[in-house]
Coordinates of N, CA and C in Angstrom, one line a residue:
M566 N 0.8 -1.4 0.2 CA -0.2 0.0 0.2 C 1.1 1.0 -0.1
K567 N 0.6 2.3 -1.1 CA 1.5 3.3 -1.1 C 0.5 4.4 -0.4
V568 N 1.7 5.0 0.5 CA 1.3 6.2 1.1 C 1.8 7.5 1.1
N569 N 1.4 8.3 0.9 CA 2.2 9.7 0.2 C 1.7 10.9 1.1
A570 N 2.4 12.0 0.7 CA 2.4 13.2 1.6 C 1.1 14.1 1.2
K571 N 0.8 13.7 0.0 CA -0.5 14.3 -0.4 C -1.8 13.7 0.5
K572 N -1.9 12.5 0.3 CA -2.5 11.6 1.1 C -2.8 12.1 2.3
I573 N -2.0 11.9 2.9 CA -1.9 12.2 4.4 C -2.4 13.6 4.7
A574 N -1.8 14.6 4.0 CA -2.5 16.2 4.3 C -3.9 16.1 3.8
G575 N -4.2 15.5 2.4 CA -5.8 15.6 2.7 C -6.7 14.7 3.4
V576 N -6.3 13.8 3.6 CA -7.0 12.7 4.9 C -7.3 13.6 6.2
G577 N -5.7 14.3 6.4 CA -5.7 15.3 7.6 C -6.6 16.2 7.7
L578 N -6.7 16.9 6.6 CA -7.4 18.4 6.8 C -9.1 17.9 6.4
L579 N -9.0 16.8 5.9 CA -10.8 16.2 5.8 C -11.3 15.9 7.5
T580 N -10.2 15.3 8.7 CA -10.4 14.7 9.6 C -10.6 16.1 10.4
A581 N -9.9 16.9 10.2 CA -10.3 18.4 10.8 C -11.5 18.8 10.3
L582 N -11.7 19.0 9.2 CA -13.3 19.4 8.9 C -14.4 18.6 9.5
V583 N -14.1 17.0 9.5 CA -15.3 16.3 10.3 C -15.3 16.7 11.3
V584 N -14.6 17.3 12.5 CA -14.2 17.5 13.9 C -15.1 18.9 13.9
V585 N -14.8 19.8 13.5 CA -15.0 21.0 13.0 C -17.2 20.7 12.6
L586 N -17.0 20.1 11.5 CA -18.4 20.5 11.2 C -19.7 19.5 12.2
Q587 N -18.9 18.6 12.6 CA -19.6 17.8 13.6 C -19.8 18.5 14.9
L588 N -18.8 19.1 15.4 CA -19.1 20.2 16.8 C -19.6 21.3 16.4
L589 N -20.0 22.0 14.9 CA -20.4 23.1 14.9 C -22.2 22.8 14.6
G590 N -22.1 21.4 13.8 CA -23.5 21.0 13.4 C -24.5 20.7 14.3
S591 N -23.9 20.5 15.9 CA -25.0 20.6 16.8 C -26.0 21.6 17.3
F592 N -24.9 22.8 16.8 CA -25.8 24.1 17.1 C -26.5 24.7 15.9
I593 N -26.5 24.0 14.7 CA -27.3 24.4 13.7 C -28.7 23.3 13.9
K594 N -29.7 24.1 14.2 CA -31.1 23.1 14.6 C -31.9 23.6 13.8
F595 N -33.1 22.8 13.5 CA -34.1 23.5 13.0 C -35.2 22.5 13.6
G596 N -35.8 23.4 15.0 CA -36.7 23.0 16.0 C -36.0 22.1 16.8
T597 N -36.1 21.1 16.8 CA -35.4 19.9 17.5 C -34.3 19.4 16.8
V598 N -34.1 19.2 15.8 CA -33.4 18.5 15.0 C -32.0 19.0 14.2
S599 N -30.7 18.6 14.6 CA -29.6 19.2 14.3 C -29.4 18.7 12.9
I600 N -29.2 19.8 11.8 CA -28.7 19.6 10.6 C -27.1 19.0 10.6
S601 N -26.7 17.9 9.8 CA -25.6 17.7 9.9 C -24.8 17.9 8.6
L602 N -23.6 18.6 8.7 CA -23.3 18.7 7.2 C -21.9 17.7 7.2
V603 N -21.5 16.7 8.0 CA -20.5 16.3 8.4 C -20.2 14.9 7.4
L604 N -21.1 14.2 6.7 CA -21.0 13.3 5.7 C -20.3 13.8 4.7
V605 N -20.4 14.8 4.3 CA -19.9 15.2 2.9 C -18.5 15.3 2.8
P606 N -17.6 15.6 4.0 CA -16.3 15.5 3.9 C -15.9 14.0 3.9
I607 N -16.3 12.9 4.8 CA -16.9 11.7 4.7 C -16.5 10.8 3.3
V608 N -17.9 11.7 2.6 CA -17.7 10.9 1.1 C -16.5 11.3 0.5
V609 N -16.6 12.6 0.2 CA -15.1 13.2 -0.2 C -13.9 12.6 0.0
G610 N -13.8 12.2 1.3 CA -12.4 11.4 1.5 C -12.3 10.3 1.0
A611 N -13.6 9.7 1.1 CA -13.6 8.1 0.2 C -13.5 8.0 -0.9
A612 N -14.2 9.0 -1.5 CA -14.1 8.8 -3.2 C -12.7 9.4 -3.5
L613 N -12.0 10.1 -3.0 CA -10.8 10.7 -3.3 C -9.7 9.7 -2.8
Y614 N -9.6 9.0 -1.5 CA -8.5 8.4 -1.3 C -8.8 7.1 -0.6
G615 N -10.3 6.5 -1.0 CA -10.2 5.1 -0.6 C -11.4 4.8 0.6
V616 N -11.3 3.2 0.4 CA -12.4 2.7 1.5 C -11.6 3.1 2.9
G617 N -10.6 2.8 2.9 CA -9.7 3.0 4.1 C -9.9 4.4 5.1
A618 N -9.8 5.3 4.1 CA -10.0 6.8 4.5 C -11.4 7.2 4.7
G619 N -12.3 6.3 4.1 CA -14.0 6.7 4.4 C -13.9 6.3 5.7
A620 N -13.4 5.0 6.1 CA -13.6 4.3 7.3 C -13.3 5.4 8.3
W621 N -11.6 5.8 8.0 CA -11.0 6.2 8.8 C -12.4 7.9 9.4
L622 N -12.3 8.3 8.5 CA -13.0 9.7 8.7 C -14.5 9.5 9.3
G623 N -15.1 8.4 9.1 CA -16.4 8.0 10.0 C -16.1 7.5 11.3
G624 N -14.7 6.8 11.3 CA -14.9 6.3 13.1 C -14.2 7.8 13.5
V625 N -13.7 8.9 13.1 CA -13.4 10.1 14.0 C -14.8 10.7 13.8
F626 N -15.8 10.7 12.9 CA -17.2 11.4 13.2 C -17.9 10.7 14.2
A627 N -17.7 9.3 14.3 CA -18.1 8.6 15.5 C -17.6 8.8 16.7
V628 N -16.6 9.1 17.1 CA -16.0 9.5 18.2 C -16.4 10.8 18.9
V629 N -16.2 11.7 17.9 CA -16.8 13.3 18.2 C -18.3 12.8 18.6
V630 N -19.1 12.2 17.9 CA -20.5 12.0 18.3 C -20.4 11.4 19.9
L631 N -19.7 10.7 20.1 CA -19.8 9.8 21.2 C -19.6 11.0 22.3
C632 N -18.7 11.8 22.1 CA -18.3 12.8 23.3 C -19.0 13.9 23.2
Q633 N -20.3 14.1 22.2 CA -21.1 15.3 22.6 C -22.2 15.1 23.3
P634 N -22.8 16.1 24.3 CA -23.7 16.1 25.5 C -24.9 15.0 25.1
D635 N -25.4 15.3 23.7 CA -26.9 15.0 23.4 C -26.6 13.1 23.2
T636 N -25.7 12.5 23.6 CA -25.2 11.3 23.4 C -25.3 10.9 24.7
A637 N -25.2 11.3 25.8 CA -25.4 11.1 27.6 C -26.8 10.4 27.3
L638 N -27.7 11.1 27.0 CA -29.2 10.1 26.9 C -29.0 8.7 26.6
F639 N -28.4 8.6 25.2 CA -28.3 7.0 25.2 C -27.3 6.3 25.8
L640 N -26.4 7.2 26.0 CA -25.0 6.5 27.1 C -25.7 5.9 28.3
N641 N -26.5 7.0 28.9 CA -27.0 6.5 30.5 C -28.1 4.9 30.2
M642 N -28.5 4.9 29.3 CA -29.4 3.9 28.5 C -28.4 2.6 28.5
S643 N -27.3 2.6 27.6 CA -26.4 1.2 27.4 C -25.3 1.7 26.9
I644 N -24.5 1.7 27.7 CA -23.1 2.5 26.9 C -22.5 1.2 25.7
F645 N -22.7 -0.1 26.0 CA -22.5 -0.9 24.9 C -23.1 -0.7 23.8
G646 N -24.7 -0.5 24.1 CA -25.3 -0.5 22.6 C -24.7 0.9 21.9
T647 N -24.9 2.3 22.6 CA -24.3 3.1 22.2 C -23.3 3.4 21.6
I648 N -22.1 3.1 22.0 CA -20.8 2.8 21.4 C -20.8 1.6 20.3
L649 N -21.4 0.9 20.2 CA -21.4 -0.1 19.1 C -22.4 0.5 18.3
T650 N -23.5 1.2 18.6 CA -24.5 1.8 17.2 C -23.8 2.9 16.6
V651 N -22.9 3.8 17.2 CA -22.4 5.1 16.9 C -21.2 4.9 16.0
M652 N -20.3 3.8 17.1 CA -18.9 3.6 15.9 C -19.3 2.7 14.7
L653 N -20.5 1.9 14.6 CA -20.8 0.8 13.6 C -21.0 1.9 12.0
K654 N -22.1 3.0 12.9 CA -22.9 3.7 11.8 C -22.0 4.7 11.0
G655 N -20.7 4.9 11.8 CA -19.9 5.8 11.2 C -18.7 5.4 10.2
V656 N -18.3 4.1 10.7 CA -17.1 3.3 10.2 C -17.6 2.9 9.3
L657 N -19.0 2.3 9.0 CA -19.6 1.8 7.8 C -19.9 2.7 6.9
A658 N -20.6 3.9 7.3 CA -20.9 4.7 6.3 C -20.0 5.5 5.6
G659 N -18.7 5.5 5.9 CA -17.5 6.1 5.3 C -17.0 4.9 4.4
A660 N -16.9 3.5 5.0 CA -16.2 2.3 4.0 C -17.2 1.8 3.2
L661 N -18.6 2.0 3.3 CA -19.2 1.5 2.2 C -19.4 2.4 1.0
S662 N -19.7 3.7 1.7 CA -19.3 4.9 0.5 C -17.9 4.8 -0.3
G663 N -17.0 4.8 0.1 CA -15.7 4.2 -0.8 C -15.7 3.2 -1.6
L664 N -16.4 1.8 -0.9 CA -16.5 0.8 -1.5 C -17.5 1.5 -3.0
V665 N -18.5 1.6 -2.9 CA -19.6 2.2 -3.8 C -18.7 2.6 -4.9
Y666 N -18.0 4.1 -4.4 CA -17.4 4.6 -5.4 C -16.3 3.9 -6.2
R667 N -15.8 3.0 -5.4 CA -14.4 2.4 -6.1 C -14.9 1.2 -7.1
V668 N -16.5 1.0 -7.0 CA -17.1 0.0 -7.9 C -17.6 0.9 -9.4
L669 N -18.3 1.6 -8.5 CA -19.6 2.7 -9.8 C -18.3 3.4 -10.7
S670 N -17.2 4.1 -10.0 CA -16.6 5.5 -10.6 C -15.6 4.3 -11.7
K671 N -15.7 3.0 -12.0 CA -15.0 2.3 -12.9 C -15.6 2.8 -14.3
K672 N -17.0 2.6 -13.8 CA -17.9 3.3 -15.4 C -18.2 4.5 -15.2
H673 N -18.2 5.3 -14.5 CA -18.9 6.8 -14.3 C -18.3 6.8 -13.1
K674 N -17.6 8.2 -13.1 CA -16.7 8.6 -12.0 C -17.7 9.5 -11.0
Y675 N -18.8 10.1 -12.0 CA -19.8 11.2 -11.3 C -21.2 10.5 -10.8
A676 N -21.1 9.2 -11.7 CA -22.4 8.3 -10.7 C -21.7 8.0 -9.8
G677 N -20.6 7.4 -9.5 CA -19.8 6.9 -8.5 C -20.1 8.1 -7.3
V678 N -19.8 8.9 -7.6 CA -19.7 9.9 -6.4 C -21.0 10.1 -5.8
V679 N -22.1 10.0 -6.6 CA -23.5 10.6 -6.4 C -23.8 9.1 -5.6
C680 N -23.5 8.2 -6.1 CA -24.4 7.2 -5.2 C -23.7 6.6 -3.8
A681 N -22.2 7.2 -3.9 CA -21.3 7.2 -2.6 C -22.4 8.2 -1.9
A682 N -22.6 9.5 -2.4 CA -23.3 10.2 -1.3 C -24.7 10.2 -1.1
V683 N -25.4 9.0 -1.6 CA -26.7 8.4 -1.1 C -26.4 7.4 0.0
V684 N -25.8 6.4 -0.5 CA -25.3 5.7 0.5 C -24.5 6.2 2.0
C685 N -23.8 6.9 2.1 CA -23.4 7.2 3.6 C -24.7 7.7 4.3
P686 N -25.6 8.8 4.0 CA -26.8 9.0 4.9 C -27.1 7.8 4.9
V687 N -27.7 7.0 3.9 CA -28.7 6.0 4.3 C -28.3 4.9 5.3
V688 N -26.6 4.6 5.4 CA -26.5 3.6 6.1 C -26.1 4.0 7.2
N689 N -25.9 5.3 7.6 CA -25.7 6.1 9.1 C -27.1 5.9 9.9
T690 N -28.1 6.1 8.7 CA -29.3 6.5 9.2 C -30.0 5.0 9.5
E691 N -29.6 4.1 8.7 CA -30.3 2.6 9.0 C -29.6 1.9 10.1
I692 N -28.2 2.0 10.7 CA -27.7 1.4 11.6 C -27.9 2.5 12.9
F693 N -28.3 3.9 12.7 CA -28.9 4.3 13.7 C -30.3 3.7 14.3
L694 N -31.1 3.5 13.1 CA -32.4 3.0 13.8 C -32.0 1.7 14.1
L695 N -31.7 0.6 13.5 CA -31.1 -1.0 13.8 C -30.8 -0.4 15.4
G696 N -29.7 -0.1 15.7 CA -29.3 0.3 17.0 C -30.4 0.6 18.1
C697 N -31.3 1.7 17.6 CA -32.5 2.3 18.6 C -33.2 0.9 18.8
R698 N -33.6 0.1 17.5 CA -34.2 -0.7 18.0 C -34.1 -2.0 18.7
L699 N -32.4 -2.2 18.6 CA -31.9 -3.3 19.5 C -31.9 -2.7 21.1
F700 N -31.1 -1.7 21.0 CA -30.7 -1.4 22.6 C -31.6 -0.5 23.5
F701 N -32.6 0.3 22.6 CA -33.2 1.8 23.1 C -34.5 1.4 23.0
F702 N -35.0 0.3 22.5 CA -36.9 0.2 22.1 C -37.8 0.5 23.2
D703 N -37.2 -0.1 24.5 CA -38.3 0.1 25.8 C -38.7 1.8 26.0
W704 N -37.3 2.4 25.9 CA -37.3 3.7 26.2 C -38.4 4.1 25.2
I705 N -37.9 3.9 24.0 CA -38.9 4.5 22.7 C -40.4 4.2 22.8
L706 N -40.4 3.0 23.1 CA -41.9 2.6 23.6 C -42.4 3.5 24.5
Q707 N -41.9 3.8 25.8 CA -42.3 4.7 26.6 C -42.5 6.3 26.2
N708 N -41.5 6.7 25.3 CA -41.6 8.2 25.0 C -42.5 8.3 23.7
A709 N -43.0 7.0 23.1 CA -43.8 7.5 21.7 C -45.4 7.8 22.2
G710 N -45.4 7.6 23.2 CA -47.0 8.5 23.7 C -48.1 7.4 23.3
G711 N -47.9 6.0 22.9 CA -49.2 5.6 22.3 C -48.8 5.3 21.0
A712 N -48.0 5.9 20.0 CA -48.0 6.3 18.8 C -47.2 4.9 18.1
N713 N -47.0 4.6 17.2 CA -46.4 3.4 16.4 C -44.9 3.8 16.8
A714 N -44.2 3.0 17.6 CA -42.9 3.4 17.9 C -41.8 3.5 16.7
F715 N -42.3 2.6 15.7 CA -41.5 3.1 14.2 C -41.6 4.2 14.0
I716 N -43.0 4.6 13.5 CA -43.2 6.2 13.2 C -42.6 7.0 14.3
F717 N -42.5 6.8 15.4 CA -41.9 7.7 16.5 C -40.5 7.8 16.0
M718 N -39.9 6.6 15.9 CA -38.2 6.8 15.7 C -37.9 7.5 14.5
I719 N -38.8 7.5 12.9 CA -38.6 8.2 12.0 C -39.0 9.4 12.2
T720 N -40.0 9.9 12.8 CA -40.3 11.2 12.8 C -39.4 12.0 13.9
G721 N -39.4 11.4 15.1 CA -38.6 12.0 16.4 C -37.1 12.2 15.7
F722 N -36.4 11.2 15.5 CA -35.1 11.0 15.6 C -34.6 11.2 14.0
V723 N -35.1 10.7 12.9 CA -34.7 10.9 11.8 C -35.2 11.8 11.0
G724 N -36.3 11.7 10.1 CA -37.0 12.6 9.8 C -36.7 13.9 8.7
L725 N -36.6 14.8 9.1 CA -35.8 16.2 8.3 C -34.8 16.0 8.4
N726 N -33.9 15.5 9.3 CA -32.5 15.5 9.5 C -31.9 14.5 8.5
F727 N -32.4 13.8 8.2 CA -32.0 12.5 7.0 C -32.3 12.9 5.6
V728 N -33.6 13.9 5.2 CA -33.7 14.7 4.3 C -32.4 15.5 4.0
V729 N -32.1 16.4 4.8 CA -31.3 17.6 4.5 C -30.3 17.0 4.1
E730 N -29.6 15.8 5.4 CA -28.5 15.4 5.0 C -28.2 14.5 3.3
L731 N -29.2 13.8 3.3 CA -29.1 13.1 1.7 C -28.6 14.4 0.6
A732 N -29.7 15.4 0.8 CA -29.8 16.2 -0.1 C -28.5 17.2 -0.3
V733 N -28.2 17.6 0.9 CA -26.7 18.2 1.0 C -25.6 17.2 0.3
N734 N -25.8 16.2 0.7 CA -24.6 14.7 0.2 C -24.5 14.9 -1.2
V735 N -25.7 14.7 -1.8 CA -26.2 14.7 -3.3 C -25.7 15.8 -4.0
V736 N -25.6 16.9 -3.5 CA -25.6 18.0 -4.3 C -24.0 18.4 -4.1
L737 N -23.6 18.4 -2.8 CA -22.1 19.2 -2.6 C -20.7 17.8 -3.1
S738 N -21.0 16.8 -2.4 CA -20.2 15.7 -2.6 C -19.6 15.6 -4.2
P739 N -20.4 15.5 -5.2 CA -19.8 15.6 -6.7 C -19.3 17.0 -6.7
V740 N -19.7 17.8 -6.5 CA -19.1 18.9 -7.1 C -17.7 19.2 -6.5
I741 N -17.7 18.9 -4.9 CA -16.3 19.2 -4.2 C -15.4 18.3 -5.2
V742 N -15.7 16.9 -5.0 CA -14.5 16.1 -5.8 C -14.3 16.6 -6.7
R743 N -15.5 16.6 -7.7 CA -14.9 17.1 -9.2 C -13.9 18.4 -9.1
L744 N -14.0 19.4 -8.3 CA -13.6 20.6 -8.0 C -12.1 20.3 -7.6
V745 N -11.8 19.1 -6.9 CA -10.4 18.7 -6.5 C -9.8 18.0 -7.9
N746 N -10.7 17.1 -8.0 CA -10.1 16.6 -9.4 C -9.3 17.1 -10.6
I747 N -10.2 18.4 -10.7 CA -9.8 19.5 -11.8 C -8.3 20.5 -11.2
S748 N -8.6 20.3 -9.9 CA -7.6 21.3 -9.4 C -6.3 20.2 -9.6
K749 N -6.5 18.9 -9.2 CA -5.2 18.1 -9.2 C -4.6 17.9 -10.7
K750 N -5.4 18.2 -11.7 CA -4.8 17.9 -13.1 C -4.4 19.2 -13.4
Q751 N -4.8 20.5 -13.0 CA -4.4 21.8 -13.0 C -2.8 21.8 -12.8
L752 N -2.5 21.2 -11.5 CA -1.4 21.2 -11.1 C -0.4 20.4 -11.6
S753 N -0.7 19.3 -11.9 CA -0.1 18.3 -12.5 C 0.9 18.7 -13.9

């Protein structure tokens, strides 16, 4: 495996961006929902630097999530369930985005980035919902107020946040990857 200074610098810059965007994202709220932009550098890193970089950036995202105050509610219910869910959703969202990009970009680079940009929030959200079902379902049932617990999870935890994350990813990730690739060609 060849590691070079440009890759180290690029992944390092994206790592810092993941940390900053995740910390700032908790302050951008629409009602009770935090809008996160952090998945964009994860997709960009996965597309530019590979599956390992995507997994790394997703892991950094997960560690920052675990350190945030909003996570305390889940940690109080199940430390193991919270850590497992958060780490899996971050690492797998990044790694699978990189894998999808690797496979699809052989046919069409733009389609590869768009599909990776879709995969990242879908995997992130699906693993979060699975973790909620496996580790926090009793609490969800208590707080659903008689409503269908699955509908409560979708509307209460995911809803608008997922839609915005998906839209932002699909719009920004391909543009950023394309701009970086254009600038790489011009510098060569």
